[in-house]
Short mmCIF file of C-alpha atoms in Angstrom, two decimals:
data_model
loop_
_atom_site.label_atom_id
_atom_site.label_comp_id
_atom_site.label_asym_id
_atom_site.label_seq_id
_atom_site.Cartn_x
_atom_site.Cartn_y
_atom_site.Cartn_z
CA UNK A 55 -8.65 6.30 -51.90
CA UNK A 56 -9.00 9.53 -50.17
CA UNK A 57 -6.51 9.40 -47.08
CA UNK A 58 -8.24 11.92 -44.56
CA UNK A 59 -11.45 9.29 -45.51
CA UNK A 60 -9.19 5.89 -44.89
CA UNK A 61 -8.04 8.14 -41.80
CA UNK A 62 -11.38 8.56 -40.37
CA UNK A 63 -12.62 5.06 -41.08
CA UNK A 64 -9.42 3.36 -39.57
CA UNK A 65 -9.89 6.03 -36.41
CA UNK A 66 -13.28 4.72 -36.64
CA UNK A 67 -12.45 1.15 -36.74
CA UNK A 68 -10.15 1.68 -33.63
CA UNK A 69 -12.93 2.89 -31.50
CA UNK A 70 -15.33 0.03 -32.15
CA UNK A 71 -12.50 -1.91 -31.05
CA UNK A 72 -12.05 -0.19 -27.75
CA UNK A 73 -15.25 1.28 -27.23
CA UNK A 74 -15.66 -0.36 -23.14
CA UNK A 75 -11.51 0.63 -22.39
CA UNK A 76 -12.21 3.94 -23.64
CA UNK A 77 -15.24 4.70 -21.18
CA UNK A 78 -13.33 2.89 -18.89
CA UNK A 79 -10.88 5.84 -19.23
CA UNK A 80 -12.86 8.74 -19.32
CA UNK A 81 -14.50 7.60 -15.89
CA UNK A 82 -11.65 8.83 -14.39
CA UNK A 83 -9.53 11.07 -16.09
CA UNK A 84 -10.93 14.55 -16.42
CA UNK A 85 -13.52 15.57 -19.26
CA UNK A 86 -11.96 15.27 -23.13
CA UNK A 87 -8.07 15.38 -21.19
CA UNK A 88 -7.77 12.23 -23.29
CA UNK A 89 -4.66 12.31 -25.56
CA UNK A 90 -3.72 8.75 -26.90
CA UNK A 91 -0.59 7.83 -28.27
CA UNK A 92 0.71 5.19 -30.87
CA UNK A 93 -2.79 4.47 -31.67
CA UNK A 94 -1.72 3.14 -34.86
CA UNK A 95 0.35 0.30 -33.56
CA UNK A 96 -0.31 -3.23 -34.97
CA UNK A 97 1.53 -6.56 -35.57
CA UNK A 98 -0.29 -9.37 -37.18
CA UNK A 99 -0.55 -12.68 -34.98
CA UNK A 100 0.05 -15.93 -36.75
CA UNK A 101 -1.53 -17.92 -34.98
CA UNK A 102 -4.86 -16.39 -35.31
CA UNK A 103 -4.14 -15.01 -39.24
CA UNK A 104 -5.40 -11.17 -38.41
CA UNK A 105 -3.95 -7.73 -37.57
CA UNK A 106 -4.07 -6.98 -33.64
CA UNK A 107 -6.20 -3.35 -33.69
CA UNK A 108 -4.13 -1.32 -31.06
CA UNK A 109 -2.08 -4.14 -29.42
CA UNK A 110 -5.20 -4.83 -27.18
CA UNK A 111 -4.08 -1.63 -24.89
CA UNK A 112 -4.54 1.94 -24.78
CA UNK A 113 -1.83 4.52 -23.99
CA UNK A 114 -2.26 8.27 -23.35
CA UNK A 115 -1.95 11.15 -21.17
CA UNK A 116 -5.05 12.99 -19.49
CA UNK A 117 -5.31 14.86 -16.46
CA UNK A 118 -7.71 14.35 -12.89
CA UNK A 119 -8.64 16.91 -11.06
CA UNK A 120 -6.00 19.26 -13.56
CA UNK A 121 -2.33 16.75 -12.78
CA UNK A 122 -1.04 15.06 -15.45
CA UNK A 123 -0.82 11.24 -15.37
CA UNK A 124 -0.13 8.98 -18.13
CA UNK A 125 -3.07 5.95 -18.52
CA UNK A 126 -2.19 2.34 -19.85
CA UNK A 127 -5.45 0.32 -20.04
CA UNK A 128 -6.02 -3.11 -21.45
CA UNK A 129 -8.56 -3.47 -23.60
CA UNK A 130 -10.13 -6.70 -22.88
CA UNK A 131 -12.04 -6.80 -26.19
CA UNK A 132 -9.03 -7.39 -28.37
CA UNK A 133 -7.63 -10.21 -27.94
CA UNK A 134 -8.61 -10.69 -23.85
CA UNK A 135 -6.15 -7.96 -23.46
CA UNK A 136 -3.41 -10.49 -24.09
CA UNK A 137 0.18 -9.63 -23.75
CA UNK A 138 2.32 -9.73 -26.95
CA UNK A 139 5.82 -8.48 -27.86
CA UNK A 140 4.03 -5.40 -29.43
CA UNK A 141 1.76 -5.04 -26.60
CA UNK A 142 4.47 -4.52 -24.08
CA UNK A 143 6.56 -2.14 -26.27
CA UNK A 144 3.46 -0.26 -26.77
CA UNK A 145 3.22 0.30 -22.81
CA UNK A 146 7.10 0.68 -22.80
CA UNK A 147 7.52 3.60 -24.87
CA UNK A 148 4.15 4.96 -22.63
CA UNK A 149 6.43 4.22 -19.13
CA UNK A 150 9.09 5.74 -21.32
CA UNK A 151 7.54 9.28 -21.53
CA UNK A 152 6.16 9.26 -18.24
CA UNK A 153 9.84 8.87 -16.79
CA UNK A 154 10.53 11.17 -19.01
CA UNK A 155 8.11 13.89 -17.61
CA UNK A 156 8.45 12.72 -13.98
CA UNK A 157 4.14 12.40 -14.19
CA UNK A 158 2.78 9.37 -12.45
CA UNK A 159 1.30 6.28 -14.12
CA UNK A 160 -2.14 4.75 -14.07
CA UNK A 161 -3.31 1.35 -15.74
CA UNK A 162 -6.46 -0.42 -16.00
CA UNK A 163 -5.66 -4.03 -16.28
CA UNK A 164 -8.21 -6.31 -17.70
CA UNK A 165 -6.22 -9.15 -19.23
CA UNK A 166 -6.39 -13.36 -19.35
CA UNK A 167 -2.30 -12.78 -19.74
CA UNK A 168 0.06 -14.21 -22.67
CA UNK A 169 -1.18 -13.68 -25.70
CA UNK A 170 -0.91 -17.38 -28.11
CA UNK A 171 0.92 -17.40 -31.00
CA UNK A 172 4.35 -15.47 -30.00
CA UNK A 173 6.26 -17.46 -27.99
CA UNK A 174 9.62 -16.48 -26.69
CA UNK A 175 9.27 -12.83 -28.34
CA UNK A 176 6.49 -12.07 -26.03
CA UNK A 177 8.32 -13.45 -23.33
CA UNK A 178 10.83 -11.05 -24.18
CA UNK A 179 8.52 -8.09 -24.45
CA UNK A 180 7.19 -8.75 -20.64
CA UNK A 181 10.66 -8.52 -19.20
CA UNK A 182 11.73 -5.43 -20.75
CA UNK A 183 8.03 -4.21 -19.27
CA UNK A 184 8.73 -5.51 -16.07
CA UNK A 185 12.21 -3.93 -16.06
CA UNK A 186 10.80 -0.84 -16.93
CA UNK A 187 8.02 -0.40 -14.49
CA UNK A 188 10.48 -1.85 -11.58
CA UNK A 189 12.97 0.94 -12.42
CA UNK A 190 10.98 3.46 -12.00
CA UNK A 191 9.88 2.46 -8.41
CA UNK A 192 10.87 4.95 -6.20
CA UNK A 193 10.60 7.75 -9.10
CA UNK A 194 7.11 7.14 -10.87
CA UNK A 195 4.79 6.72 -8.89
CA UNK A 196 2.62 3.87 -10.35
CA UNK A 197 -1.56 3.21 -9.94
CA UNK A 198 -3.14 0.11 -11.06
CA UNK A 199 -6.96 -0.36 -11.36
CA UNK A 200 -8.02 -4.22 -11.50
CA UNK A 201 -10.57 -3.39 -13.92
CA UNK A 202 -11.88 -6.79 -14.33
CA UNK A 203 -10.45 -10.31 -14.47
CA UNK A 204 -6.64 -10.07 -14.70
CA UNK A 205 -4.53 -13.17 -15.08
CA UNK A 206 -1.10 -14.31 -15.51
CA UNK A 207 1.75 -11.96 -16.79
CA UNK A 208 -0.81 -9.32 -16.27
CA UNK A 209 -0.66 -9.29 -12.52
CA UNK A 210 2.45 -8.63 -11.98
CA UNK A 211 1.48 -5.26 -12.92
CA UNK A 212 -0.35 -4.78 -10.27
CA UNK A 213 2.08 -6.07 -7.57
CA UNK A 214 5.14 -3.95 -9.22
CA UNK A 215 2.63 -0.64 -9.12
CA UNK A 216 2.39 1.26 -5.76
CA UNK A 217 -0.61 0.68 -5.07
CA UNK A 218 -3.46 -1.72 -6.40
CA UNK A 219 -6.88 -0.57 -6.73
CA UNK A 220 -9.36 -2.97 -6.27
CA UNK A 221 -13.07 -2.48 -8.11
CA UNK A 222 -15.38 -4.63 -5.50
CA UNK A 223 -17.38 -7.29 -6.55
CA UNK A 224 -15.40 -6.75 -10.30
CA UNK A 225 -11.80 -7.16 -9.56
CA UNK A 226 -9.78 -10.80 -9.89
CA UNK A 227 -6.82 -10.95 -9.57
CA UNK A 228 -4.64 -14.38 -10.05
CA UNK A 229 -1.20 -15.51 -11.38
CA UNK A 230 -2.88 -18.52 -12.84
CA UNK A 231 -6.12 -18.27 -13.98
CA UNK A 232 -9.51 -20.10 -12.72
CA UNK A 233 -9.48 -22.26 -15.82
CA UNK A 234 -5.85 -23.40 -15.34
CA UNK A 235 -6.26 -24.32 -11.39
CA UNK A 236 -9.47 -26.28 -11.76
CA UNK A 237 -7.57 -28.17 -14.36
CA UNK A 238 -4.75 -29.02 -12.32
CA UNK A 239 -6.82 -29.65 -9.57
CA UNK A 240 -9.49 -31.50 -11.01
CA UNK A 241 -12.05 -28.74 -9.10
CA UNK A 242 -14.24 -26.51 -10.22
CA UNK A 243 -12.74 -23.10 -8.95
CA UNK A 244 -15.06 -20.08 -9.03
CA UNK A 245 -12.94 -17.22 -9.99
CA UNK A 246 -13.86 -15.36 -6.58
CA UNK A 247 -12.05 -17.78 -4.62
CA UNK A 248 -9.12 -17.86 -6.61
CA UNK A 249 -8.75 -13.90 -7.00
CA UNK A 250 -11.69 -11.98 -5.87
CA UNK A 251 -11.08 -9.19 -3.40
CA UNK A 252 -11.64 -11.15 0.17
CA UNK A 253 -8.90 -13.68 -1.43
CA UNK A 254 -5.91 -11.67 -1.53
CA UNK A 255 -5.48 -10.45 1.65
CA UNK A 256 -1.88 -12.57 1.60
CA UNK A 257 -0.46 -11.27 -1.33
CA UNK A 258 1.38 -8.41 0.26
CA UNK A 259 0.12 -6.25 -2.00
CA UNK A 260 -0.31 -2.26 -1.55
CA UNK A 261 -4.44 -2.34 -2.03
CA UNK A 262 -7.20 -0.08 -1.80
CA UNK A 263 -10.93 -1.84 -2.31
CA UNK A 264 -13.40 0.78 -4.21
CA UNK A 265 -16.65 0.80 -5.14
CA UNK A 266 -16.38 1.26 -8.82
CA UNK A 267 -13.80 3.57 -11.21
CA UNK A 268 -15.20 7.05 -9.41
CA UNK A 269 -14.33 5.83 -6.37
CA UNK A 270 -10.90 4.52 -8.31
CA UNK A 271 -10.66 8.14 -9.43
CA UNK A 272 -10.92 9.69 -5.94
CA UNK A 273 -8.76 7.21 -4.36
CA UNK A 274 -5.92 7.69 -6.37
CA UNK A 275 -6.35 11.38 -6.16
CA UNK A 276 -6.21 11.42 -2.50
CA UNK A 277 -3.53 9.21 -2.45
CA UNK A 278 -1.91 11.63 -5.17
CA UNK A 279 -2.31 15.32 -2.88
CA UNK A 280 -1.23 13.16 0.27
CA UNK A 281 2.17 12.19 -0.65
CA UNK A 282 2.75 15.14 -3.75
CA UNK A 283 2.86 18.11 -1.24
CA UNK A 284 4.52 17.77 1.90
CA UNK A 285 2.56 20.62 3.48
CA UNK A 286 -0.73 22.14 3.27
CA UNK A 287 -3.00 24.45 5.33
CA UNK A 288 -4.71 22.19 8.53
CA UNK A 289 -6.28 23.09 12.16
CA UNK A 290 -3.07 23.00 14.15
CA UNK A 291 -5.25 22.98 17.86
CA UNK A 292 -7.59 20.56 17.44
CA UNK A 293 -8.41 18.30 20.33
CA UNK A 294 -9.60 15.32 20.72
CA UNK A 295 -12.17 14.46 24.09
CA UNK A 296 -13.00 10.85 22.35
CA UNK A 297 -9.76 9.80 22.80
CA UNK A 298 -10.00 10.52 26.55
CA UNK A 299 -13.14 8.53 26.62
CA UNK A 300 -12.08 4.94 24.83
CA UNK A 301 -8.18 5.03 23.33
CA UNK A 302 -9.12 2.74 20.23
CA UNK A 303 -7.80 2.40 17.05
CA UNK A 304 -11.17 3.74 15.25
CA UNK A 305 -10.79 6.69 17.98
CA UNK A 306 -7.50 7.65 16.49
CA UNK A 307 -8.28 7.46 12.72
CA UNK A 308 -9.60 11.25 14.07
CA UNK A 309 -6.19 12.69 14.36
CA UNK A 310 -5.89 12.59 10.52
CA UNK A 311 -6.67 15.32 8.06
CA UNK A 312 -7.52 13.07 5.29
CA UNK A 313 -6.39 9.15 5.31
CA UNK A 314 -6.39 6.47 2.98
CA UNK A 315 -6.28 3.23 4.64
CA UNK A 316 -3.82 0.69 2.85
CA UNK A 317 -4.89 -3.13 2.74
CA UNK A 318 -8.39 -2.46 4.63
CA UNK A 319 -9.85 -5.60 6.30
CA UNK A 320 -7.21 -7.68 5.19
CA UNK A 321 -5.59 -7.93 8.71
CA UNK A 322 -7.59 -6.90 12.26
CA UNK A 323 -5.17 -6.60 14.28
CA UNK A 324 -3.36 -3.49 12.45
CA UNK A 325 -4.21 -0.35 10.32
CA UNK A 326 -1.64 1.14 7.87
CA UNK A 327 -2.90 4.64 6.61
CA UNK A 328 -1.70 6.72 4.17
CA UNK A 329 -2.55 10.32 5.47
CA UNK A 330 -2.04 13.83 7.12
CA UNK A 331 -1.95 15.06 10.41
CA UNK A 332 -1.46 18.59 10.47
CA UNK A 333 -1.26 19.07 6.88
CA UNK A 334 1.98 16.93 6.77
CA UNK A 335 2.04 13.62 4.70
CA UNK A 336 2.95 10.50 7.16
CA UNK A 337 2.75 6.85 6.94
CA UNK A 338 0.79 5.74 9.92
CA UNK A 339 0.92 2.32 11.31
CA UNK A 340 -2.20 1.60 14.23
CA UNK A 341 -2.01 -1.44 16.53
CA UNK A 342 -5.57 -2.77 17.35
CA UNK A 343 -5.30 -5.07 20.11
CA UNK A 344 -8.76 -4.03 21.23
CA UNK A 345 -8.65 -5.23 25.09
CA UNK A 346 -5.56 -7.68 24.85
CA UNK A 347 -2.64 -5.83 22.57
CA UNK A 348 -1.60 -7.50 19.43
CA UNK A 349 0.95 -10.41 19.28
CA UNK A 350 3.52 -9.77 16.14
CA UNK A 351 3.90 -13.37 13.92
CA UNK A 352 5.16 -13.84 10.18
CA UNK A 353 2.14 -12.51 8.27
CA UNK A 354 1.35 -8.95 10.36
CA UNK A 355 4.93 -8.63 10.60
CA UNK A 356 5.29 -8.83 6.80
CA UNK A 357 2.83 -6.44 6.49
CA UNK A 358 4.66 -3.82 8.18
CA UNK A 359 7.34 -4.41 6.75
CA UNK A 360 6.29 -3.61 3.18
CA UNK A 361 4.31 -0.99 5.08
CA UNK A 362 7.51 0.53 5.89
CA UNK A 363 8.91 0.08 3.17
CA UNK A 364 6.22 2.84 1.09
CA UNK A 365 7.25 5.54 3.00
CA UNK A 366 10.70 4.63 2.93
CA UNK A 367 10.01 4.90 -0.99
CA UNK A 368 7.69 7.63 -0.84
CA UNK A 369 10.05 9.50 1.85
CA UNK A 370 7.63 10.44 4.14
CA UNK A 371 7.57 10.30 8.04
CA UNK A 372 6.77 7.20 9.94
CA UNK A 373 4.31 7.22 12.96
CA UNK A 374 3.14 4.33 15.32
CA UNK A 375 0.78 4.14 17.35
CA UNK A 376 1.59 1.09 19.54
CA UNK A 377 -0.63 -1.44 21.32
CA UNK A 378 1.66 -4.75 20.85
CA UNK A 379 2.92 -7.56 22.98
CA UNK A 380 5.91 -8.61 21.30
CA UNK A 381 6.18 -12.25 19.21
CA UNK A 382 3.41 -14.79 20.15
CA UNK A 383 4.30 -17.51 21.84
CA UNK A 384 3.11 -20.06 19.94
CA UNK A 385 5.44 -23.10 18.20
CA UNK A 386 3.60 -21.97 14.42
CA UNK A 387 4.89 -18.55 15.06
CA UNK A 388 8.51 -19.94 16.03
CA UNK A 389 8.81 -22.31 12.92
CA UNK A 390 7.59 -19.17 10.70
CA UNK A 391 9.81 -16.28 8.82
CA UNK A 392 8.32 -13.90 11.95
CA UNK A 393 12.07 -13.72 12.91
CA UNK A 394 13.17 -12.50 9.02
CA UNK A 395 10.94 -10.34 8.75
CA UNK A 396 11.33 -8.60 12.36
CA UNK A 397 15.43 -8.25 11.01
CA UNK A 398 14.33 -6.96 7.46
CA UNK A 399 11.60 -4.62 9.56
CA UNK A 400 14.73 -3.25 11.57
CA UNK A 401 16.82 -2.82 8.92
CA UNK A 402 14.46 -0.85 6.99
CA UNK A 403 14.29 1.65 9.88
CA UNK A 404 18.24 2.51 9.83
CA UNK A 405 17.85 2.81 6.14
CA UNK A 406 14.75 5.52 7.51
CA UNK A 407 17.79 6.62 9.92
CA UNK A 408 20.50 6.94 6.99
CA UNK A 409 18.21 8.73 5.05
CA UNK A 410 16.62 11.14 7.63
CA UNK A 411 13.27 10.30 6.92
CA UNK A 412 11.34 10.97 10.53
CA UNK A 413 9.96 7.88 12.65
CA UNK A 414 7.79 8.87 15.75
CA UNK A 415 5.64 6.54 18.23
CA UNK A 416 2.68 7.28 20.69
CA UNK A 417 2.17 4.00 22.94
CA UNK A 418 -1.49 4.77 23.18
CA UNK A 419 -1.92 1.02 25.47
CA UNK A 420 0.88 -1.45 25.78
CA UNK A 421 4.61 -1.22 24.57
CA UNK A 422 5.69 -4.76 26.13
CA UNK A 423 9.59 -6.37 25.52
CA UNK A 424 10.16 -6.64 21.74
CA UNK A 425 7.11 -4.46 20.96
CA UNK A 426 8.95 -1.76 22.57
CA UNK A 427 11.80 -1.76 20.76
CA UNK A 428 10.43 -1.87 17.46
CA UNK A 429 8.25 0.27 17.76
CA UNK A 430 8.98 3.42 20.26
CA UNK A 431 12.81 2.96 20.80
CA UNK A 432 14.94 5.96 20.59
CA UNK A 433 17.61 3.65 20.35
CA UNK A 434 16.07 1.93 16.89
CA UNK A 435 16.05 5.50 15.73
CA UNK A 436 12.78 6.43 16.60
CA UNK A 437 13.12 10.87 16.48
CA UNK A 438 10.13 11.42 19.42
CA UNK A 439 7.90 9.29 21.41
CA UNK A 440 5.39 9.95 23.55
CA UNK A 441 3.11 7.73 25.56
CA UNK A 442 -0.50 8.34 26.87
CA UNK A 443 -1.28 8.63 30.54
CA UNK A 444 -2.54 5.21 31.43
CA UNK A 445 -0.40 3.51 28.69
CA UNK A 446 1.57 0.27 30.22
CA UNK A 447 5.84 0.40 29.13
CA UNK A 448 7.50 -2.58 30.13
CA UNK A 449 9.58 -5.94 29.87
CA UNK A 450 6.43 -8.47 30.47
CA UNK A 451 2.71 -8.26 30.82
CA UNK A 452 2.16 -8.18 34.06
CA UNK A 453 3.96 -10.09 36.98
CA UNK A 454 2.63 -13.72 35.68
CA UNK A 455 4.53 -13.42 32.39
CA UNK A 456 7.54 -12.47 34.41
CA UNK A 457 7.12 -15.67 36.60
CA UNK A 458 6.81 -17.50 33.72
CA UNK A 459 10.35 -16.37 32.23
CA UNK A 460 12.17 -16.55 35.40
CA UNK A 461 10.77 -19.98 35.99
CA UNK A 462 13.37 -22.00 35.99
CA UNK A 463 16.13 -19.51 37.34
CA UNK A 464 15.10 -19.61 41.10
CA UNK A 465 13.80 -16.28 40.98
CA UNK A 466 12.28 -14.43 44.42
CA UNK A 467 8.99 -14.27 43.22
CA UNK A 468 7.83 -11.51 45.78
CA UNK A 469 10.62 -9.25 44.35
CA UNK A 470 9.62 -10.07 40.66
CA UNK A 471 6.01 -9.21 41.72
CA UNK A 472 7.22 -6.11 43.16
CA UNK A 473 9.22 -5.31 39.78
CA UNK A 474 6.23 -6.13 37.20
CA UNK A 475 3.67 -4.87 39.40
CA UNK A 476 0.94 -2.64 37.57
CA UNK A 477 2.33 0.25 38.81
CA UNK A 478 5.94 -0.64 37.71
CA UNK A 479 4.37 -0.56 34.38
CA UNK A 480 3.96 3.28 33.99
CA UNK A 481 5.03 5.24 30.74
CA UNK A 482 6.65 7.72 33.93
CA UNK A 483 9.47 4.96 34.11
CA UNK A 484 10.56 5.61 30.92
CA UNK A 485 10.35 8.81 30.59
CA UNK A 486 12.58 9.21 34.27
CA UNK A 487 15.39 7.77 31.50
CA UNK A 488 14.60 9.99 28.84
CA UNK A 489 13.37 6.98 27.07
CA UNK A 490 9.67 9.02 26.34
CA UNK A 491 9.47 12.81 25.34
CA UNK A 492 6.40 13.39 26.67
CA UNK A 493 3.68 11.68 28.95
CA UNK A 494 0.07 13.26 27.76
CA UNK A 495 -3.94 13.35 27.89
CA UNK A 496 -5.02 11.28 24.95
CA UNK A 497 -7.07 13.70 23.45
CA UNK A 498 -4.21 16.30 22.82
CA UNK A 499 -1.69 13.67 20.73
CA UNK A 500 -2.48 15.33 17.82
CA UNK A 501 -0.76 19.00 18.75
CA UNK A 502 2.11 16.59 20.21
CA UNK A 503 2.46 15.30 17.29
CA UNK A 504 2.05 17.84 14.70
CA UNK A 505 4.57 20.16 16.90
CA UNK A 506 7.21 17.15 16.56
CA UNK A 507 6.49 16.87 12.63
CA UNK A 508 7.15 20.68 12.57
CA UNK A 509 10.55 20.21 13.97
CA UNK A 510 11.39 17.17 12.87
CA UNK A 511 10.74 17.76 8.41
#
C-alpha cells in the first residue's frame, strides 16, 4: 500500500475520532496555531478487543492572543475520555515539554475517569500524572477548562491546576460520578447537584464560571497578562468620588485596572480578585460585611487561606481591604477547624515575609480584635496600611461587646464605656502609634496605594 495514502487515511481516521475535542480546541487557541503531538499513540485495550485511536486525549502546542501554551484535551468520544496507562503518559510527555519550555498549560477535561480493562497499570499511569502536574506548581502555571462532565481520576486535574474554569450550565465536576452516588445511595442524583457549578462552592477550588470556551479563552488570557508582567502602563491619578459616597465592596472593585474575580458567588461575605491597580499585578482580598462587618469561621477562613496561598505561588503582592469582626461567636464556629486555618493563614504570611513578597491593608469599615491583626498588622508583616476616614480600629465593637468580655471581672463599666466609646474607635488612634501609615478620603486609596506598590516591588 502506498504509505503517504495509509498516512492520510489514518490522519483521516484520527480526526473522525476527535472531530468535537478538536473544535473544542480551536475555540480558543488562536487561528491554525494548532500543532499536535504524539498523535500516533495507541495501546490496544483488552477488555474491549480494539486499538484506543489517540489515547482518548489530544496534546499540542498553539498560541492565544500570540503566547505559547501547551493544550491537553480529553476527547470524550473515545472511550468517555477514560484514563489509561497510555493516556496519562501521553499527557506526561505533553507536561514534560511544557516544563521544559517554561510555557503554561491548558486542558479541557471531559472524562467519566478510569478507563476498564487496565487495572493497576493505569493506576500507575495517574500517579506519575499527578506527580507531574503537582511538581510543576509554582513553575507552570496550569489552566483547566471543565469542558463537560468530568468524573473520577479526572478531577483531580482540575483541583491540582491553578485555576479551574468553569463552562456554565456545561461543566460537572465530581470525584464520584452521578451513576455511582445514586447507587450507593439508593437516589436518583441529577448530575447538577452532584457537580454542577452552584455545587462546588466548598471544594476550595481556584474557579472562574464562564459563559462558554470564548469566554474560557478570555479568562485565561486575562488571568495570563495579570500575573506574566509585573508592570504595565495605567492612570496613576485617578480618583474615585463613589467611594466617598457609599465605601462598599462593589465601590472598590473600581480601583482595579482589570480584575478577575476568583471563586465568584461562592461566598458573600468576601471577594478574592486577581487584578491590577496601577498597572501592578496584586492579589486582592475584599471584606463585604455590607452594614454589619464579616465574622471569620472555618469555611471563609479556608478560603483565604488558599487565597493566600496563589499569590504566595504566583509571587505577587497581597492587598486587603478589611471590613471584619474577628471569629464568630457561635459554638459551630468553636468546634470547627476556624482555629487551623487562622494558624495556617498566619503562617502563610511570614512565609510572604521570608520571601519579600508585599502585603498591604486599607480598613475601608471595621478592623475589630483578631480582624485587626490578621489583616492590617504591621506586626504580622503587613509593609503599609492605611485606613479610611470614618473607618472604626479597635479591640470590640462598640462598648456592649466590651461589657460583655469584662463581664465577669468586676469591670467599671462607665470607664469601659469611656474606652470603647465611638469615638475611641477612630483609625487616628492607631495611627498616634504608628500602627496606620496614612488616614485618607476614600476616594483617593487608589494613588495611596499605587504610590506604596511603587516603593514597595
Amino acid at each position: 500500500m502506498d504509505k503517504i495514502q495509509l498516512l492520510q487515511e489514518r490522519k483521516a481516521k484520527l480526526v473522525a475520532a476527535g472531530k468535537q475535542i478538536r473544535e473544542d480546541i480551536a475555540a480558543i487557541v488562536d487561528e491554525d496555531s494548532f500543532v499536535e503531538l504524539s498523535a500516533f499513540s495507541f495501546s490496544k485495550n483488552e477488555f474491549y478487543s480494539e486499538e484506543i485511536a489517540g489515547e482518548g486525549v489530544i496534546t499540542g502546542f498553539a498560541t492565544l492572543d500570540g503566547y505559547p501554551f501547551y493544550i491537553v484535551g480529553q476527547n470524550f468520544s473515545v472511550q468517555h475520555g477514560g484514563l489509561s496507562e497510555a493516556h496519562c503518559n501521553k499527557i506526561v510527555k505533553c507536561l514534560q515539554a511544557a516544563e521544559k519550555n517554561n510555557a503554561p498549560v491548558i486542558y479541557l477535561l471531559n472524562s467519566q475517569g478510569l478507563q476498564i480493562g487496565e487495572g493497576v497499570s493505569a493506576l500507575e499511569g495517574m500517579g506519575k500524572l499527578f506527580k507531574q502536574c503537582s511538581s510543576l506548581n509554582g513553575r507552570v502555571r496550569q489552566y483547566a477548562i471543565v469542558n463537560g462532565e468530568v468524573y473520577g481520576s479526572s478531577a483531580l486535574l482540575a483541583a491540582i491546576a491553578d485555576f479551574a474554569i468553569l463552562v456554565e450550565k456545561k461543566s460537572v465536576l465530581a470525584v464520584n460520578s452521578p451513576f455511582v452516588l445514586s447507587a450507593k445511595s439508593g437516589k436518583n442524583l441529577d448530575k447538577e447537584a452532584v457537580g454542577g457549578v452552584k455545587a462546588l462552592d466548598k471544594t476550595g477550588i481556584s474557579s472562574v464560571v464562564v459563559s462558554d470556551l470564548s469566554a474560557a479563552r478570555e479568562a485565561i488570557l486575562s488571568l495570563s497578562s495579570i500575573l506574566n508582567e509585573k508592570v504595565v502602563d495605567s492612570e496613576l491619578n485617578a480618583h474615585l468620588p463613589a467611594l466617598n459616597e457609599a465605601a462598599t465592596a462593589e465601590n472598590l472593585l473600581q480601583i482595579f485596572d482589570e480584575a478577575v474575580e476568583i471563586n465568584k458567588g461562592v461566598d458573600d461575605s468576601i471577594k478574592t480578585v486577581i487584578g491590577r491597580i496601577g498597572g501592578i499585578s496584586v492579589a486582592a482580598l475584599i471584606f463585604d460585611g455590607k452594614e454589619k462587618g464579616v465574622e471569620l469561621n472555618a469555611k471563609n477562613m479556608a478560603r483565604i487561606k488558599d487565597f493566600l496561598t496563589l499569590a504566595y505561588l504566583f509571587e505577587i503582592p497581597f492587598v486587603t481591604f478589611v471590613d471584619t469582626l474577628g471569629i464568630e461567636p457561635t459554638l459551630c464556629a468553636n468546634n470547627s477547624r476556624v482555629l487551623m486555618e487562622t494558624a495556617e493563614y498566619a503562617n502563610l504570611l511570614d512565609l510572604m515575609e521570608t520571601a519579600n513578597i508585599p502585603k498591604l491593608s486599607v480598613v475601608y469599615k471595621k478592623a475589630i480584635g483578631l480582624g485587626y491583626s490578621l489583616f492590617a498588622s504591621k506586626s504580622a508583616g503587613f509593609d503599609y496600611a492605611c485606613a479610611f476616614a470614618n473607618a472604626k480600629i479597635a479591640l470590640f465593637d462598640g462598648v456592649q461587646g466590651a461589657k460583655i468580655e469584662f463581664s465577669g471581672e468586676g469591670a467599671d463599666e462607665t470607664a469601659l464605656a469611656q474606652r470603647y466609646a465611638e469615638e475611641n474607635s477612630d483609625p487616628i488612634h492607631a495611627a498616634k502609634n504608628g500602627y496606620i501609615d496614612a488616614i485618607i478620603e476614600p476616594q483617593f486609596v487608589k494613588q495611596y496605594l499605587i504610590s506604596a506598590l511603587q516603593m514597595l516591588i
